[in-house]
Short mmCIF file of C-alpha atoms in Angstrom, two decimals:
data_model
loop_
_atom_site.label_atom_id
_atom_site.label_comp_id
_atom_site.label_asym_id
_atom_site.label_seq_id
_atom_site.Cartn_x
_atom_site.Cartn_y
_atom_site.Cartn_z
CA MET E 6 58.78 -38.82 -50.97
CA GLY E 7 55.24 -37.78 -50.19
CA TRP E 8 52.50 -36.67 -49.73
CA LEU E 9 51.76 -33.63 -51.84
CA GLU E 10 48.34 -32.22 -52.70
CA SER E 11 48.59 -32.33 -56.48
CA ARG E 12 50.20 -34.17 -59.36
CA GLU E 13 51.36 -30.76 -60.62
CA ALA E 14 53.31 -30.17 -57.38
CA VAL E 15 55.17 -33.46 -57.84
CA GLN E 16 55.87 -32.61 -61.50
CA ALA E 17 57.23 -29.21 -60.40
CA ILE E 18 59.70 -30.99 -58.13
CA ILE E 19 60.77 -33.26 -60.97
CA GLY E 20 61.27 -30.20 -63.19
CA SER E 21 63.22 -28.29 -60.54
CA VAL E 22 65.78 -31.03 -59.80
CA PRO E 23 67.59 -31.71 -63.07
CA ALA E 24 69.01 -35.09 -61.98
CA LEU E 25 65.48 -36.46 -61.58
CA GLY E 26 64.83 -35.85 -65.28
CA ASP E 27 67.40 -38.53 -66.16
CA MET E 28 65.75 -41.22 -64.00
CA ALA E 29 62.77 -43.48 -64.12
CA VAL E 30 60.43 -41.53 -61.87
CA SER E 31 56.88 -42.46 -61.05
CA ILE E 32 54.13 -40.58 -59.29
CA GLU E 33 52.16 -42.58 -56.74
CA GLU E 34 48.55 -41.60 -56.05
CA LEU E 35 46.71 -42.48 -52.83
CA GLU E 36 43.33 -41.53 -51.42
CA ARG E 37 43.87 -40.74 -47.75
CA GLU E 38 41.00 -40.72 -45.30
CA ARG E 39 40.52 -37.65 -43.17
CA PRO E 40 37.95 -37.27 -40.41
CA PRO E 41 34.72 -35.72 -41.67
CA LEU E 42 33.72 -32.21 -40.74
CA ASN E 43 30.38 -31.36 -39.13
CA TRP E 44 28.33 -29.32 -41.57
CA VAL E 45 25.50 -27.06 -40.44
CA MET E 46 23.26 -26.33 -43.43
CA ILE E 47 19.79 -25.74 -44.72
CA PRO E 48 19.01 -28.76 -46.94
CA PRO E 49 18.78 -28.42 -50.74
CA GLN E 50 15.60 -26.92 -52.11
CA PRO E 51 14.33 -25.72 -55.50
CA PRO E 52 16.76 -23.20 -57.05
CA GLU E 53 14.58 -20.10 -56.79
CA ALA E 54 13.57 -20.85 -53.18
CA ALA E 55 17.22 -21.42 -52.26
CA ARG E 56 18.32 -18.11 -53.83
CA ARG E 57 15.47 -16.21 -52.14
CA GLN E 58 16.21 -17.70 -48.70
CA PHE E 59 19.95 -17.16 -49.17
CA ARG E 60 19.37 -13.44 -49.93
CA ASP E 61 17.11 -13.13 -46.85
CA ILE E 62 19.71 -14.78 -44.63
CA GLN E 63 22.48 -12.57 -46.00
CA ARG E 64 20.36 -9.44 -45.31
CA GLN E 65 20.09 -10.59 -41.68
CA GLY E 66 23.88 -10.63 -41.48
CA ILE E 67 24.12 -14.40 -41.09
CA ASP E 68 27.34 -15.79 -42.51
CA SER E 69 26.26 -18.28 -45.18
CA TYR E 70 27.09 -19.67 -48.61
CA LEU E 71 24.86 -21.01 -51.36
CA VAL E 72 26.08 -24.41 -52.59
CA THR E 73 26.11 -24.19 -56.39
CA GLN E 74 27.17 -27.69 -57.44
CA GLY E 75 27.38 -31.30 -56.38
CA GLU E 76 25.12 -33.51 -54.32
CA TYR E 77 24.06 -30.62 -52.05
CA ARG E 78 23.37 -28.11 -54.81
CA ASN E 79 20.96 -25.40 -53.62
CA ALA E 80 21.68 -26.09 -49.96
CA ILE E 81 22.73 -23.15 -47.81
CA SER E 82 25.89 -23.71 -45.81
CA LEU E 83 25.98 -22.18 -42.35
CA GLY E 84 29.41 -23.50 -41.36
CA LEU E 85 31.84 -26.43 -41.26
CA PHE E 86 33.25 -27.47 -37.91
CA GLU E 87 35.85 -29.97 -36.73
CA SER E 88 34.20 -30.08 -33.31
CA ARG E 89 30.78 -31.71 -33.16
CA GLU E 90 30.00 -29.70 -30.03
CA ALA E 91 30.66 -26.41 -31.85
CA ALA E 92 28.46 -27.54 -34.75
CA ILE E 93 25.61 -28.48 -32.40
CA SER E 94 25.90 -25.11 -30.68
CA VAL E 95 25.60 -23.28 -34.02
CA LEU E 96 22.78 -25.61 -35.12
CA GLU E 97 20.78 -24.77 -31.98
CA GLU E 98 21.39 -21.05 -32.51
CA LYS E 99 20.15 -21.27 -36.13
CA LYS E 100 17.06 -23.17 -35.06
CA ARG E 101 16.32 -20.40 -32.51
CA GLN E 102 16.52 -18.01 -35.49
CA ASN E 103 13.77 -20.11 -37.15
CA LEU E 104 16.07 -21.55 -39.79
CA ASN E 105 15.42 -25.10 -40.96
CA ALA E 106 19.05 -26.12 -40.31
CA VAL E 107 20.36 -29.67 -40.04
CA LEU E 108 23.68 -31.26 -39.17
CA ALA E 109 25.45 -33.45 -41.75
CA ASN E 110 28.84 -35.08 -42.12
CA TYR E 111 31.09 -33.50 -44.73
CA ASP E 112 33.51 -36.10 -46.04
CA ARG E 113 36.87 -34.68 -46.93
CA ASN E 114 39.02 -37.55 -48.08
CA GLN E 115 42.04 -36.32 -49.96
CA ILE E 116 43.96 -37.63 -52.95
CA SER E 117 47.68 -37.20 -52.32
CA TYR E 118 50.75 -37.81 -54.47
CA ALA E 119 54.26 -39.10 -53.84
CA LEU E 120 57.44 -39.12 -55.89
CA ASP E 121 59.01 -42.56 -56.36
CA PHE E 122 62.40 -43.09 -58.00
CA GLU E 123 65.36 -45.44 -58.00
CA ALA E 124 68.92 -44.18 -57.63
CA GLU E 125 72.30 -45.27 -56.34
CA PRO E 126 72.40 -44.83 -52.53
CA ASP E 127 74.77 -41.82 -52.56
CA LEU E 128 72.84 -40.12 -55.37
CA ALA E 129 69.53 -40.83 -53.61
CA GLU E 130 70.81 -39.08 -50.48
CA ASP E 131 71.94 -36.07 -52.55
CA LEU E 132 68.62 -35.89 -54.41
CA VAL E 133 66.62 -36.12 -51.20
CA GLN E 134 68.69 -33.30 -49.69
CA ALA E 135 68.21 -31.17 -52.82
CA VAL E 136 64.46 -31.70 -52.85
CA THR E 137 63.92 -31.32 -49.10
CA SER E 138 65.94 -28.11 -48.93
CA GLU E 139 63.33 -26.57 -51.22
CA TYR E 140 60.20 -28.61 -50.46
CA GLY E 141 60.97 -30.53 -47.23
CA LYS E 142 58.30 -28.94 -45.09
CA ASN E 143 55.67 -30.21 -47.53
CA PHE E 144 56.45 -33.90 -47.08
CA ASP E 145 54.83 -36.25 -44.59
CA PHE E 146 57.52 -38.83 -45.27
CA ILE E 147 60.80 -39.36 -47.01
CA GLU E 148 61.79 -42.97 -47.23
CA ILE E 149 65.03 -44.44 -48.56
CA ASN E 150 64.98 -48.19 -49.05
CA PRO E 151 68.37 -49.61 -49.96
CA CYS E 152 68.28 -52.73 -52.11
CA GLU E 153 69.52 -55.88 -50.48
CA GLY E 154 72.48 -57.39 -52.27
CA VAL E 155 71.84 -60.59 -54.18
CA ALA E 156 75.36 -61.91 -54.65
CA THR E 157 77.64 -61.60 -51.63
CA SER E 158 80.64 -63.62 -50.55
CA GLU E 159 78.52 -65.19 -47.79
CA LYS E 160 75.85 -66.29 -50.29
CA THR E 161 78.14 -67.39 -53.13
CA PRO E 162 80.00 -70.75 -52.85
#
């Protein structure tokens, strides 16, 4: 069952369905690619210059945020956009306001988590129903894979 946004969310499900506590349960982690956003920003600069420019921009009533950590520390964010056209429109507006704005891609890959467990087919159905009644809207997928029998009358002489 997956994908959830945090390991803690999966552990909460395990804790809320008592029958899962008696099983071998594993948490699967996967980095999922998401399309990048279009980021309009003023590139990083020395800390004092960034703070001074950020205060000036704020006084002008321009919606902005000072980036305080990471690769773009001391950059000034002027907006994130799914649409490249919208980002270009804002970029052009900021340039008309004499701001040294640029357009960059903002990667937003996401680590997601799934709950993996083995159970008898009838119990698996019951557990899935119990979990989805409470958390179902949060799952991208729920998959039940029955095991294929090894010894059957057709396969045994």
